[in-house]
Amino acid sequence: MDGLHDMGGRQGFGLVVMSGRREPFHDEWEVRAAAISARLIGQHVYNMDEFRHAIERMAPRHYICASYFERTFTAAATLCVEKGVISHAELNALSGEMVPLASPARPGRIAPADLPELRIGDWVTVKNEFVGGHTRVPAYVRGKRGQIVDISPAYPFADAAAHGLEPAAQRTFDVRFRSADLWPDCCDDAEVHVGLFHCYLEIASPPV
Amino acid sequence: MNSSSMETRVAALEALLKEKGALAEDSIPTYAHRTSEEWLPVNGARLCARAWCDSGFKRFLLSDGKAAAASMGFTMPEHHRKLAVKENTPSIHNVICCTLCSCTAFTIIGMAPGWYKDFEYRARIVREARTVLAEMGLVLPDEIHIRVWDTTTDTRYMILPLQPPYTAGWSEERLVRLVTKESLIGVQRLEPPFLAVQDQDTLHG
């Protein structure tokens, strides 16, 4: 989903400020919101992928204006309503106001079979795919070429797991990109690594 | 949204979930205890200090971070399926981020600080790493290469900082106190000239 949450490489943001922003929590309700969501995940009311996607589905203006833990709260409340644990009406009644929730999800997708074997050192290109639902490809690597530097165990496929589909497990590959290949002539020089599911990748020829 | 309104909303959700049996009486205090007393950067600091003192343990930590952490009693949640530890050297500097949200190995390095979850860090660290680190007080010379690790899967990352040379021969317990949350994320280095010897005393207050 090409939403505002996909922030890597976006321009116009100011300085990173550490002063006053070193603590994980700055208010007591933030701990409570995080605790509620952790409990619901622990009890398998929803999974991490559904939780992440519920945050991503917040209306753009709401997403950008909400604090981190308001987003946590909104995702938890949205998923509790969508799964029938509570109703939106009873949440509004008890809050004394209309509580904004995230927008409905688009469909997810299941992982394709018959993926090519990939090894450390292989060059790969991130497929030029546009996914309406949840996905873990940051747009800044879409269509870009990099080199595999590490391989993970098989993880549940997030694009399916976020949508209640069978998340057939897949390995992920840590792929190394040169920043100059991601943002030519408009970045600091660095190697940027992204963990990518097997089916996001296709084999590429090495650079000449 | 202002804080008092958020307080009311969270209290409403909490009350409803308790009424439906989806939230236990001890869920919130248990979580608050874990985040403030158990999931602390001193866990990662212990892993680093042991790796500095014991080359066998260092190989273990770099090859299977999760198993190495487990061997010292540190657990990770179900969705943190791997801990990849990245070693800083005199010529390589590693830094972690989560451009899509806020993922960290929180049981090992502590809960993510506010700035790590802020839009400025998420948007800029991948594209302007050297500039952002300098803004945060870590001015790296061009000879030190930067490797950024964007946390997009169930793999979690931790930096093994370079051991400051003046600490050779120190005990493991003394070394533990050098390692900060910021150095485990990779926005700080511990060795001179990046951190002066006299600053070490003030790090942990």
XYZ file of C-alpha atoms in Angstrom:
413
model
C 0.000 0.000 0.000
C 1.490 3.305 -1.120
C 0.412 5.162 2.024
C 2.040 7.904 4.045
C 3.485 5.294 6.425
C 6.049 4.422 3.727
C 8.393 7.199 4.773
C 11.855 6.067 3.730
C 13.493 8.716 1.543
C 10.714 11.297 1.791
C 11.930 14.892 1.749
C 10.927 18.024 3.598
C 11.286 16.751 7.172
C 13.358 18.781 9.609
C 16.066 17.846 12.091
C 15.911 14.665 14.152
C 15.410 15.951 17.691
C 16.594 13.766 20.572
C 16.090 16.229 23.378
C 12.864 15.373 25.186
C 12.347 12.398 22.825
C 14.653 9.834 24.454
C 12.038 7.992 26.474
C 9.771 5.337 24.925
C 6.677 6.702 26.693
C 5.840 10.298 27.548
C 2.386 9.842 29.083
C 0.657 7.211 31.195
C -2.145 6.497 28.665
C 0.535 5.581 26.110
C 1.695 2.671 28.281
C -1.935 1.561 28.664
C -2.591 1.708 24.896
C 0.589 -0.281 24.158
C -0.267 -2.800 26.890
C -3.776 -3.332 25.506
C -2.463 -4.009 22.013
C 0.307 -6.306 23.280
C -2.295 -8.315 25.210
C -4.610 -8.604 22.182
C -1.706 -9.819 20.022
C -0.641 -12.241 22.763
C -4.188 -13.650 22.907
C -4.253 -13.898 19.071
C -7.208 -11.517 18.763
C -5.131 -10.133 15.875
C -1.588 -10.650 14.614
C 1.325 -8.205 14.144
C 0.722 -7.949 10.400
C -2.944 -7.063 10.876
C -1.877 -4.540 13.520
C 0.685 -2.893 11.240
C -1.769 -2.721 8.353
C -4.516 -1.239 10.545
C -2.128 1.646 11.332
C -1.350 2.031 7.619
C -5.086 2.162 6.817
C -5.637 5.294 8.931
C -6.823 8.259 6.873
C -3.665 10.096 5.697
C -4.486 13.296 7.554
C -5.191 11.326 10.737
C -2.008 9.241 10.359
C 0.246 12.251 9.942
C -1.319 14.255 12.796
C -1.647 11.428 15.334
C 1.083 10.671 17.853
C 2.699 7.218 17.705
C 0.524 5.851 20.510
C -2.650 7.402 19.097
C -1.891 5.269 16.042
C -1.428 2.227 18.304
C -4.779 2.928 19.949
C -6.550 3.485 16.605
C -5.284 0.197 15.162
C -6.290 -1.750 18.297
C -9.765 -0.167 18.397
C -10.294 -0.664 14.644
C -9.365 -4.346 14.762
C -11.533 -4.950 17.864
C -14.500 -3.432 15.995
C -13.755 -5.302 12.744
C -13.446 -8.604 14.597
C -16.635 -8.055 16.564
C -14.997 -7.845 20.007
C -16.595 -4.434 20.618
C -18.826 -2.137 18.567
C -17.877 1.312 17.338
C -21.103 2.677 18.878
C -20.243 1.474 22.387
C -16.692 2.864 22.089
C -18.097 6.253 21.009
C -20.687 6.209 23.799
C -18.150 5.468 26.508
C -15.625 7.974 25.091
C -18.259 10.710 24.855
C -17.236 11.545 21.288
C -16.878 10.062 17.820
C -13.630 8.016 17.840
C -12.020 7.922 14.377
C -11.066 4.443 13.164
C -8.957 3.250 10.206
C -10.462 2.730 6.732
C -11.450 -0.775 5.543
C -8.734 -2.984 4.060
C -8.342 -3.848 0.386
C -7.838 -7.558 -0.378
C -4.514 -9.230 0.462
C -2.600 -11.715 -1.665
C -1.092 -15.146 -1.188
C 2.490 -16.045 -1.994
C 3.246 -17.532 -5.423
C 4.884 -20.960 -5.547
C 7.943 -22.027 -7.585
C 10.326 -19.284 -6.553
C 13.896 -19.322 -7.888
C 16.630 -20.483 -5.534
C 18.602 -17.541 -4.196
C 21.969 -17.484 -2.420
C 24.133 -14.996 -0.580
C 26.017 -12.938 -3.167
C 23.281 -13.201 -5.833
C 22.127 -9.997 -7.513
C 18.385 -9.444 -7.412
C 15.840 -6.874 -8.542
C 12.822 -5.971 -6.423
C 9.766 -6.679 -8.584
C 7.970 -3.610 -9.906
C 4.705 -4.605 -8.221
C 1.979 -2.355 -6.841
C 0.173 -3.968 -3.924
C -3.165 -2.558 -2.763
C -3.073 -4.306 0.603
C -0.302 -4.745 3.167
C 3.223 -5.357 1.953
C 6.723 -5.001 3.420
C 8.451 -3.502 0.377
C 9.353 0.133 1.010
C 8.697 2.045 -2.240
C 12.290 3.318 -2.269
C 13.571 -0.120 -3.348
C 10.768 -0.996 -5.785
C 12.356 -1.918 -9.120
C 15.890 -1.456 -7.707
C 18.849 -3.847 -7.946
C 20.890 -5.042 -4.974
C 22.937 -7.955 -3.663
C 21.872 -10.579 -1.120
C 23.976 -10.458 2.074
C 21.953 -12.672 4.449
C 19.085 -15.192 4.494
C 16.497 -15.583 7.274
C 14.464 -18.575 8.414
C 10.962 -18.813 6.878
C 8.550 -16.167 8.230
C 4.758 -15.904 7.736
C 4.152 -14.002 4.472
C 3.004 -10.576 5.650
C 0.966 -9.665 2.526
C -1.304 -12.658 3.321
C -1.139 -12.702 7.140
C -2.337 -9.081 7.388
C -5.540 -10.041 5.566
C -6.522 -13.297 7.246
C -5.175 -15.366 4.347
C -3.030 -18.489 4.659
C 0.432 -16.986 5.257
C 2.569 -19.789 3.753
C 6.020 -19.202 5.247
C 8.832 -17.816 3.136
C 12.458 -16.954 3.705
C 13.448 -13.315 3.632
C 16.681 -11.965 2.182
C 18.671 -9.023 3.474
C 19.501 -7.144 0.283
C 22.241 -4.500 0.130
C 21.548 -1.453 -2.055
C 23.911 1.428 -2.796
C 22.153 4.640 -1.830
C 23.369 6.141 -5.128
C 21.329 3.491 -6.981
C 18.206 4.368 -4.971
C 18.398 8.174 -5.196
C 21.029 8.992 -7.855
C 22.846 12.278 -7.189
C 20.501 13.131 -4.333
C 21.561 11.261 -1.179
C 24.423 10.664 1.243
C 26.677 7.765 0.301
C 25.758 4.618 2.258
C 24.811 0.976 1.905
C 21.130 0.504 2.710
C 19.851 -2.962 3.621
C 16.240 -4.077 3.418
C 14.792 -7.460 4.471
C 12.629 -8.700 1.584
C 10.397 -11.747 1.205
C 11.484 -14.272 -1.428
C 8.542 -13.549 -3.745
C 9.363 -9.823 -3.868
C 12.620 -10.643 -5.681
C 13.736 -11.762 -9.120
C 17.206 -12.706 -10.287
C 19.190 -9.873 -11.857
C 22.456 -9.666 -13.742
C 25.411 -8.185 -11.839
C 26.289 -4.546 -12.570
C 28.882 -4.087 -15.330
C -5.443 14.718 19.439
C -4.896 16.187 22.890
C -3.805 14.004 25.741
C -6.956 14.227 27.873
C -9.111 13.055 24.984
C -6.713 10.159 24.339
C -6.806 9.283 28.043
C -10.599 9.063 27.852
C -10.573 6.962 24.678
C -7.989 4.518 26.002
C -9.913 4.210 29.274
C -13.096 3.483 27.281
C -11.408 0.755 25.216
C -9.849 -0.690 28.370
C -13.225 -0.828 30.169
C -14.975 -2.443 27.198
C -12.282 -5.070 26.744
C -12.321 -5.941 30.462
C -16.105 -6.243 30.310
C -15.805 -8.659 27.333
C -13.059 -10.645 29.057
C -10.423 -9.749 26.420
C -8.230 -7.873 28.904
C -7.174 -9.235 32.299
C -6.816 -7.119 35.456
C -3.052 -7.623 35.455
C -2.438 -7.084 31.686
C -1.495 -3.427 31.988
C 0.616 -3.549 35.181
C 2.455 -6.611 33.854
C 3.291 -4.837 30.601
C 4.298 -1.649 32.427
C 6.637 -3.685 34.629
C 8.262 -5.422 31.661
C 8.864 -2.221 29.721
C 10.317 -0.388 32.712
C 12.165 -3.173 34.558
C 12.946 -6.069 32.175
C 13.248 -4.972 28.530
C 16.262 -2.729 29.038
C 19.379 -1.849 27.045
C 21.515 -3.369 29.796
C 20.525 -6.748 28.287
C 22.199 -5.840 24.997
C 25.070 -4.261 26.922
C 25.711 -7.609 28.649
C 25.826 -9.378 25.275
C 28.306 -6.812 23.936
C 30.541 -6.867 26.997
C 30.739 -10.666 26.910
C 31.491 -10.601 23.176
C 34.326 -8.133 23.807
C 35.812 -10.405 26.505
C 35.228 -13.808 24.889
C 35.948 -14.350 21.181
C 34.048 -17.665 21.169
C 30.933 -15.945 22.487
C 31.428 -13.148 19.955
C 31.371 -15.676 17.080
C 28.204 -17.218 18.591
C 26.549 -13.774 18.919
C 27.383 -12.776 15.342
C 26.246 -16.111 13.866
C 23.020 -16.623 15.892
C 22.121 -13.630 18.021
C 18.844 -15.060 19.268
C 20.465 -18.257 20.560
C 23.324 -16.285 22.093
C 20.816 -13.996 23.847
C 18.821 -17.026 25.034
C 22.013 -18.559 26.463
C 22.207 -15.540 28.780
C 18.520 -15.757 29.727
C 17.140 -13.077 27.359
C 13.936 -13.971 25.524
C 12.396 -12.450 22.403
C 8.715 -12.385 21.357
C 7.289 -14.835 18.833
C 7.460 -12.377 15.932
C 11.158 -11.609 16.559
C 12.337 -14.783 14.874
C 15.998 -13.841 14.355
C 18.479 -11.452 15.974
C 21.107 -10.267 13.500
C 24.047 -8.570 15.229
C 26.092 -6.116 13.146
C 29.667 -5.440 14.213
C 31.139 -1.944 14.003
C 34.819 -1.711 13.050
C 37.230 1.233 12.715
C 36.057 1.573 9.069
C 32.385 0.473 9.225
C 29.495 2.032 11.083
C 26.098 0.272 11.273
C 22.800 1.918 12.169
C 19.278 0.458 12.414
C 15.877 1.962 11.643
C 12.303 1.099 10.711
C 11.114 3.380 7.902
C 7.669 1.726 7.797
C 6.882 1.941 11.536
C 9.040 1.423 14.632
C 10.454 -2.148 14.917
C 13.321 -2.798 17.333
C 14.639 -5.791 19.289
C 12.956 -4.202 22.314
C 13.493 -7.077 24.767
C 17.258 -6.793 24.116
C 17.927 -3.076 23.503
C 14.937 -1.554 25.313
C 11.774 0.065 23.984
C 12.259 2.355 20.979
C 12.927 5.977 22.006
C 10.522 8.710 20.853
C 12.941 10.076 18.218
C 13.339 6.618 16.594
C 9.577 6.537 15.931
C 9.401 10.175 14.768
C 8.870 10.894 11.048
C 12.147 12.842 10.749
C 14.320 9.820 11.601
C 12.176 7.329 9.662
C 12.165 9.416 6.473
C 15.753 10.648 6.483
C 18.114 8.053 7.978
C 18.110 5.835 4.860
C 18.724 8.686 2.420
C 20.843 11.127 4.462
C 22.518 8.810 6.967
C 25.732 10.786 7.420
C 23.897 14.086 7.752
C 21.328 12.714 10.208
C 23.989 11.052 12.376
C 25.932 14.317 12.465
C 22.784 16.163 13.585
C 22.469 13.595 16.348
C 26.024 14.256 17.507
C 27.907 11.527 15.649
C 30.133 13.201 13.045
C 31.717 10.403 11.006
C 34.731 11.018 8.758
C 34.349 9.981 5.093
C 36.700 7.014 5.687
C 34.054 5.304 7.819
C 31.471 3.587 5.609
C 27.860 3.610 6.730
C 25.568 0.598 6.596
C 21.885 1.235 7.305
C 19.590 -1.684 8.223
C 15.858 -1.082 7.637
C 13.801 -3.472 9.801
C 11.073 -4.720 7.456
C 10.628 -8.390 8.480
C 10.687 -10.572 11.600
C 14.490 -10.214 11.739
C 15.629 -7.805 14.456
C 18.998 -6.067 14.530
C 21.461 -4.969 17.204
C 24.782 -3.204 16.787
C 27.917 -4.578 18.437
C 29.807 -1.320 19.065
C 33.579 -1.122 18.687
C 35.172 -1.598 22.094
C 36.994 1.615 23.081
C 40.727 0.762 22.956
C 41.443 2.359 26.362
C 39.180 -0.260 28.018
C 41.407 -3.232 27.135
C 41.619 -5.514 30.158
C 38.539 -4.121 31.891
C 36.194 -6.593 33.603
C 32.980 -7.606 31.864
C 30.921 -5.895 34.592
C 32.754 -2.625 34.052
C 32.376 -2.868 30.257
C 28.587 -3.408 30.550
C 28.250 0.115 31.940
C 29.803 1.662 28.799
C 27.125 0.463 26.390
C 24.119 2.746 25.796
C 20.796 2.229 24.019
C 21.954 4.771 21.405
C 25.105 2.748 20.671
C 23.024 -0.455 20.283
C 20.819 1.355 17.732
C 23.898 2.814 16.047
C 23.476 6.560 16.485
C 26.459 6.739 18.820
C 29.985 5.285 18.919
C 31.749 4.691 22.218
C 35.410 5.110 21.276
C 37.393 8.373 21.112
C 37.207 10.741 19.315
C 33.445 10.129 19.018
C 33.034 9.884 22.757
C 35.635 11.337 25.083
C 36.893 9.185 27.948
C 35.642 11.678 30.528
C 32.105 11.572 29.019
C 31.774 7.908 29.937
C 31.135 8.763 33.585
C 28.141 10.922 32.728
C 26.447 8.476 30.351
C 24.514 6.577 32.940
C 24.013 9.390 35.399
